[in-house]
Amino acid sequence: MKVKDKYLNFYYETIGEVEEPLIDPKKTALLLVDLQNEFVLRDFGEALQFKEAGEWERWIPFHDRLDEVVIPNNKRLLDFFRKNGLMVTYGRIACLREDGEDRSPVQKSEGWNGMLIPVNSYAAQMIDELAPLENEIIVNKTTDSVTTGTNYLTLLQFMGIETVVVTGIVTDQCVASTVRGLADAGLRVICVEDACAAGSQELHDAELKIMSVIYCDVLSTDETISLIEKNL
């Protein structure tokens, strides 16, 4: 079964075959969302907080998916885009002030969304395996969406980008907010199913089914690379 068929949502169940997206690779950008030390590493940041709070057991499947599926597929996509001279961009949670006063109210809240990650901290950096190269764009955000409160949409417009391939974490929050923001701005969006993760597989699958067709095409890493290769 194709990934897009697996995630076809209620509103489009009766429309028949969903057409393959038409893209121009030279007008396509890869966007990695929040794959940062704070959220990905097992012995740092949030993982340590979960362990100290006695919550680690329920987060093991999330980290297993990151290590075994999401990070390797993001690396494949990165290597593919770089090899073909295509646009690579990053969005990351990073406040400009050490005290975090520039964060949105959501990121100042208690619990999961309360994130104080200064821009120059180790926590804010993308993980080593996916670290940006010189000339690749990094957008800092103090909101969930990469498109809200940043110049990301303006940069895409200036660079003539029409399609954005979105990956990262977590599927049902920052990834979903970003996908919607891009779609509402008139961009074509591909969300790569096996290059994203949520706190649980149930949340991941539910969010992709909600967004599929309406806001994005949901494809696998293999399908995304094949689609771009076919149009190069």
mmCIF file of C-alpha atoms in Angstrom:
data_model
loop_
_atom_site.group_PDB
_atom_site.id
_atom_site.type_symbol
_atom_site.label_atom_id
_atom_site.label_comp_id
_atom_site.label_asym_id
_atom_site.label_seq_id
_atom_site.Cartn_x
_atom_site.Cartn_y
_atom_site.Cartn_z
ATOM 1 C CA MET A 1 0.000 0.000 0.000
ATOM 2 C CA LYS A 2 1.225 3.477 -0.840
ATOM 3 C CA VAL A 3 1.747 5.742 2.160
ATOM 4 C CA LYS A 4 -0.732 8.310 0.824
ATOM 5 C CA ASP A 5 -3.427 5.593 0.659
ATOM 6 C CA LYS A 6 -2.742 4.550 4.252
ATOM 7 C CA TYR A 7 -3.287 8.110 5.445
ATOM 8 C CA LEU A 8 -6.192 9.104 3.186
ATOM 9 C CA ASN A 9 -8.598 10.966 5.450
ATOM 10 C CA PHE A 10 -12.386 10.874 5.820
ATOM 11 C CA TYR A 11 -13.052 13.833 3.533
ATOM 12 C CA TYR A 12 -11.307 12.232 0.567
ATOM 13 C CA GLU A 13 -12.161 8.551 0.981
ATOM 14 C CA THR A 14 -14.549 8.628 -1.979
ATOM 15 C CA ILE A 15 -12.561 10.662 -4.519
ATOM 16 C CA GLY A 16 -10.657 7.730 -5.967
ATOM 17 C CA GLU A 17 -6.977 7.838 -6.862
ATOM 18 C CA VAL A 18 -5.096 10.810 -5.388
ATOM 19 C CA GLU A 19 -2.907 12.337 -8.074
ATOM 20 C CA GLU A 20 0.838 12.339 -7.577
ATOM 21 C CA PRO A 21 2.102 15.839 -6.762
ATOM 22 C CA LEU A 22 3.632 17.798 -9.630
ATOM 23 C CA ILE A 23 6.904 19.355 -8.544
ATOM 24 C CA ASP A 24 9.903 21.163 -9.941
ATOM 25 C CA PRO A 25 12.961 19.930 -7.975
ATOM 26 C CA LYS A 26 14.786 23.204 -8.565
ATOM 27 C CA LYS A 27 11.910 24.972 -6.828
ATOM 28 C CA THR A 28 11.753 22.480 -3.963
ATOM 29 C CA ALA A 29 13.233 22.865 -0.472
ATOM 30 C CA LEU A 30 13.825 20.360 2.312
ATOM 31 C CA LEU A 31 12.823 21.568 5.783
ATOM 32 C CA LEU A 32 13.997 19.733 8.915
ATOM 33 C CA VAL A 33 11.994 20.741 11.981
ATOM 34 C CA ASP A 34 13.334 20.684 15.558
ATOM 35 C CA LEU A 35 15.738 17.751 15.225
ATOM 36 C CA GLN A 36 17.824 19.275 18.001
ATOM 37 C CA ASN A 37 20.014 17.971 20.807
ATOM 38 C CA GLU A 38 17.365 18.956 23.350
ATOM 39 C CA PHE A 39 14.745 16.612 21.903
ATOM 40 C CA VAL A 40 16.670 13.809 20.185
ATOM 41 C CA LEU A 41 19.522 12.789 22.492
ATOM 42 C CA ARG A 42 18.780 10.047 25.048
ATOM 43 C CA ASP A 43 21.138 11.370 27.738
ATOM 44 C CA PHE A 44 20.473 15.069 27.516
ATOM 45 C CA GLY A 45 17.685 17.633 27.707
ATOM 46 C CA GLU A 46 14.142 16.357 27.850
ATOM 47 C CA ALA A 47 15.202 12.716 28.053
ATOM 48 C CA LEU A 48 16.995 13.427 31.337
ATOM 49 C CA GLN A 49 13.931 15.255 32.628
ATOM 50 C CA PHE A 50 11.737 12.263 31.780
ATOM 51 C CA LYS A 51 14.132 9.911 33.572
ATOM 52 C CA GLU A 52 14.256 12.121 36.662
ATOM 53 C CA ALA A 53 10.459 12.309 36.692
ATOM 54 C CA GLY A 54 10.066 8.551 36.304
ATOM 55 C CA GLU A 55 8.468 8.902 32.858
ATOM 56 C CA TRP A 56 11.237 7.426 30.718
ATOM 57 C CA GLU A 57 9.585 4.080 29.953
ATOM 58 C CA ARG A 58 6.773 5.611 27.933
ATOM 59 C CA TRP A 59 9.218 7.680 25.856
ATOM 60 C CA ILE A 60 11.428 4.763 24.804
ATOM 61 C CA PRO A 61 9.341 3.952 21.661
ATOM 62 C CA PHE A 62 9.649 7.594 20.542
ATOM 63 C CA HIS A 63 13.432 7.520 20.890
ATOM 64 C CA ASP A 64 13.652 4.096 19.274
ATOM 65 C CA ARG A 65 11.765 5.440 16.252
ATOM 66 C CA LEU A 66 14.063 8.473 16.112
ATOM 67 C CA ASP A 67 17.216 6.358 16.220
ATOM 68 C CA GLU A 68 16.084 3.526 13.974
ATOM 69 C CA VAL A 69 13.820 5.253 11.431
ATOM 70 C CA VAL A 70 13.585 9.034 11.557
ATOM 71 C CA ILE A 71 17.241 10.071 11.820
ATOM 72 C CA PRO A 72 18.469 7.619 9.131
ATOM 73 C CA ASN A 73 15.732 8.756 6.736
ATOM 74 C CA ASN A 74 16.468 12.417 7.364
ATOM 75 C CA LYS A 75 20.117 11.682 6.621
ATOM 76 C CA ARG A 76 19.124 10.002 3.353
ATOM 77 C CA LEU A 77 17.024 13.009 2.357
ATOM 78 C CA LEU A 78 19.767 15.445 3.331
ATOM 79 C CA ASP A 79 22.365 13.537 1.328
ATOM 80 C CA PHE A 80 20.028 13.357 -1.662
ATOM 81 C CA PHE A 81 19.200 17.083 -1.645
ATOM 82 C CA ARG A 82 22.853 18.045 -1.195
ATOM 83 C CA LYS A 83 24.068 15.683 -3.906
ATOM 84 C CA ASN A 84 21.605 17.217 -6.371
ATOM 85 C CA GLY A 85 22.243 20.821 -5.389
ATOM 86 C CA LEU A 86 18.728 21.322 -3.997
ATOM 87 C CA MET A 87 17.697 23.728 -1.244
ATOM 88 C CA VAL A 88 18.142 22.625 2.387
ATOM 89 C CA THR A 89 16.576 24.556 5.263
ATOM 90 C CA TYR A 90 16.106 24.071 8.995
ATOM 91 C CA GLY A 91 13.638 25.293 11.574
ATOM 92 C CA ARG A 92 14.515 25.070 15.252
ATOM 93 C CA ILE A 93 13.195 26.196 18.607
ATOM 94 C CA ALA A 94 15.646 28.821 19.848
ATOM 95 C CA CYS A 95 15.053 32.033 21.773
ATOM 96 C CA LEU A 96 17.309 35.056 21.316
ATOM 97 C CA ARG A 97 17.342 36.052 24.992
ATOM 98 C CA GLU A 98 18.911 33.915 27.709
ATOM 99 C CA ASP A 99 15.861 34.499 29.930
ATOM 100 C CA GLY A 100 13.492 33.469 27.131
ATOM 101 C CA GLU A 101 11.342 36.582 27.327
ATOM 102 C CA ASP A 102 11.046 36.544 23.522
ATOM 103 C CA ARG A 103 9.269 33.164 23.578
ATOM 104 C CA SER A 104 5.592 32.805 22.724
ATOM 105 C CA PRO A 105 3.189 32.193 25.629
ATOM 106 C CA VAL A 106 2.960 28.534 24.546
ATOM 107 C CA GLN A 107 6.694 28.057 25.104
ATOM 108 C CA LYS A 108 6.512 29.859 28.441
ATOM 109 C CA SER A 109 3.841 27.478 29.715
ATOM 110 C CA GLU A 110 4.346 24.673 32.229
ATOM 111 C CA GLY A 111 4.846 21.082 31.145
ATOM 112 C CA TRP A 112 5.779 19.666 27.730
ATOM 113 C CA ASN A 113 5.561 22.981 25.842
ATOM 114 C CA GLY A 114 7.599 24.951 28.371
ATOM 115 C CA MET A 115 10.883 25.241 26.479
ATOM 116 C CA LEU A 116 13.766 27.556 27.348
ATOM 117 C CA ILE A 117 16.407 26.934 24.679
ATOM 118 C CA PRO A 118 18.738 29.917 24.074
ATOM 119 C CA VAL A 119 19.950 30.155 20.485
ATOM 120 C CA ASN A 120 23.659 29.614 21.237
ATOM 121 C CA SER A 121 23.157 26.736 23.657
ATOM 122 C CA TYR A 122 24.124 23.118 22.977
ATOM 123 C CA ALA A 123 20.453 22.211 23.383
ATOM 124 C CA ALA A 124 19.440 24.395 20.434
ATOM 125 C CA GLN A 125 21.836 22.878 17.913
ATOM 126 C CA MET A 126 20.703 20.327 15.355
ATOM 127 C CA ILE A 127 22.073 16.848 16.119
ATOM 128 C CA ASP A 128 25.499 16.086 14.682
ATOM 129 C CA GLU A 129 24.222 13.607 12.079
ATOM 130 C CA LEU A 130 21.965 16.273 10.573
ATOM 131 C CA ALA A 131 24.030 19.394 11.221
ATOM 132 C CA PRO A 132 23.613 22.159 8.638
ATOM 133 C CA LEU A 133 26.392 22.954 6.225
ATOM 134 C CA GLU A 134 27.571 26.421 5.324
ATOM 135 C CA ASN A 135 25.047 28.188 3.089
ATOM 136 C CA GLU A 136 22.079 26.172 4.370
ATOM 137 C CA ILE A 137 19.358 28.265 5.976
ATOM 138 C CA ILE A 138 18.526 27.980 9.693
ATOM 139 C CA VAL A 139 15.401 29.721 10.971
ATOM 140 C CA ASN A 140 15.030 30.267 14.721
ATOM 141 C CA LYS A 141 11.523 30.239 16.134
ATOM 142 C CA THR A 142 9.883 30.894 19.473
ATOM 143 C CA THR A 143 6.593 29.413 18.267
ATOM 144 C CA ASP A 144 5.568 25.951 17.097
ATOM 145 C CA SER A 145 5.337 26.744 13.387
ATOM 146 C CA VAL A 146 8.418 27.625 11.363
ATOM 147 C CA THR A 147 6.204 30.056 9.408
ATOM 148 C CA THR A 148 4.847 32.048 12.365
ATOM 149 C CA GLY A 149 6.845 35.009 13.626
ATOM 150 C CA THR A 150 9.789 34.270 11.303
ATOM 151 C CA ASN A 151 10.933 35.324 7.846
ATOM 152 C CA TYR A 152 10.838 31.773 6.484
ATOM 153 C CA LEU A 153 7.977 32.358 4.027
ATOM 154 C CA THR A 154 9.649 35.507 2.754
ATOM 155 C CA LEU A 155 12.911 33.647 2.201
ATOM 156 C CA LEU A 156 11.113 30.919 0.237
ATOM 157 C CA GLN A 157 9.443 33.550 -1.898
ATOM 158 C CA PHE A 158 12.740 35.293 -2.639
ATOM 159 C CA MET A 159 14.333 31.963 -3.592
ATOM 160 C CA GLY A 160 11.454 30.974 -5.860
ATOM 161 C CA ILE A 161 10.522 27.898 -3.817
ATOM 162 C CA GLU A 162 7.129 26.342 -4.615
ATOM 163 C CA THR A 163 7.302 22.977 -2.799
ATOM 164 C CA VAL A 164 8.557 22.190 0.706
ATOM 165 C CA VAL A 165 9.431 18.677 1.887
ATOM 166 C CA VAL A 166 8.852 18.664 5.653
ATOM 167 C CA THR A 167 10.400 16.283 8.189
ATOM 168 C CA GLY A 168 11.059 16.362 11.921
ATOM 169 C CA ILE A 169 9.414 16.349 15.326
ATOM 170 C CA VAL A 170 6.894 16.220 16.702
ATOM 171 C CA THR A 171 4.393 15.308 14.006
ATOM 172 C CA ASP A 172 1.273 16.523 15.800
ATOM 173 C CA GLN A 173 2.715 19.825 17.019
ATOM 174 C CA CYS A 174 5.561 21.735 15.363
ATOM 175 C CA VAL A 175 5.522 19.669 12.176
ATOM 176 C CA ALA A 176 1.741 19.961 11.798
ATOM 177 C CA SER A 177 1.732 23.697 12.553
ATOM 178 C CA THR A 178 4.448 24.206 9.961
ATOM 179 C CA VAL A 179 2.692 22.124 7.307
ATOM 180 C CA ARG A 180 -0.508 24.110 7.765
ATOM 181 C CA GLY A 181 1.329 27.434 7.663
ATOM 182 C CA LEU A 182 3.086 26.509 4.439
ATOM 183 C CA ALA A 183 -0.127 25.251 2.842
ATOM 184 C CA ASP A 184 -2.072 28.356 3.829
ATOM 185 C CA ALA A 185 0.688 30.463 2.258
ATOM 186 C CA GLY A 186 0.111 28.717 -1.066
ATOM 187 C CA LEU A 187 3.059 26.329 -1.063
ATOM 188 C CA ARG A 188 2.865 22.688 -2.078
ATOM 189 C CA VAL A 189 3.838 20.521 0.893
ATOM 190 C CA ILE A 190 5.123 16.963 1.167
ATOM 191 C CA CYS A 191 5.264 15.532 4.688
ATOM 192 C CA VAL A 192 7.600 12.542 4.855
ATOM 193 C CA GLU A 193 5.918 9.962 7.075
ATOM 194 C CA ASP A 194 8.969 7.905 8.018
ATOM 195 C CA ALA A 195 11.103 10.996 8.625
ATOM 196 C CA CYS A 196 8.787 12.313 11.359
ATOM 197 C CA ALA A 197 7.802 11.159 14.839
ATOM 198 C CA ALA A 198 5.316 12.038 17.566
ATOM 199 C CA GLY A 199 5.238 11.124 21.240
ATOM 200 C CA SER A 200 3.232 8.046 20.297
ATOM 201 C CA GLN A 201 2.610 6.223 17.027
ATOM 202 C CA GLU A 202 -1.118 6.785 17.533
ATOM 203 C CA LEU A 203 -0.661 10.576 17.580
ATOM 204 C CA HIS A 204 1.686 10.412 14.585
ATOM 205 C CA ASP A 205 -0.758 8.394 12.475
ATOM 206 C CA ALA A 206 -3.779 10.460 13.507
ATOM 207 C CA GLU A 207 -2.156 13.790 12.638
ATOM 208 C CA LEU A 208 -0.952 12.609 9.239
ATOM 209 C CA LYS A 209 -4.422 11.314 8.432
ATOM 210 C CA ILE A 210 -5.906 14.682 9.384
ATOM 211 C CA MET A 211 -3.471 16.639 7.200
ATOM 212 C CA SER A 212 -3.277 14.298 4.212
ATOM 213 C CA VAL A 213 -4.497 15.722 0.877
ATOM 214 C CA ILE A 214 -5.955 18.824 2.542
ATOM 215 C CA TYR A 215 -2.656 20.347 3.646
ATOM 216 C CA CYS A 216 0.015 18.037 2.258
ATOM 217 C CA ASP A 217 0.911 14.914 0.376
ATOM 218 C CA VAL A 218 2.033 12.240 2.824
ATOM 219 C CA LEU A 219 4.842 10.177 1.288
ATOM 220 C CA SER A 220 7.621 7.890 2.465
ATOM 221 C CA THR A 221 11.308 8.718 2.121
ATOM 222 C CA ASP A 222 11.591 6.297 -0.817
ATOM 223 C CA GLU A 223 8.547 7.799 -2.525
ATOM 224 C CA THR A 224 9.824 11.346 -2.018
ATOM 225 C CA ILE A 225 13.259 10.622 -3.447
ATOM 226 C CA SER A 226 11.712 8.710 -6.372
ATOM 227 C CA LEU A 227 9.328 11.582 -7.128
ATOM 228 C CA ILE A 228 12.131 14.154 -7.181
ATOM 229 C CA GLU A 229 14.484 11.942 -9.188
ATOM 230 C CA LYS A 230 11.780 11.450 -11.799
ATOM 231 C CA ASN A 231 11.473 15.209 -12.255
ATOM 232 C CA LEU A 232 15.160 16.138 -12.188
#
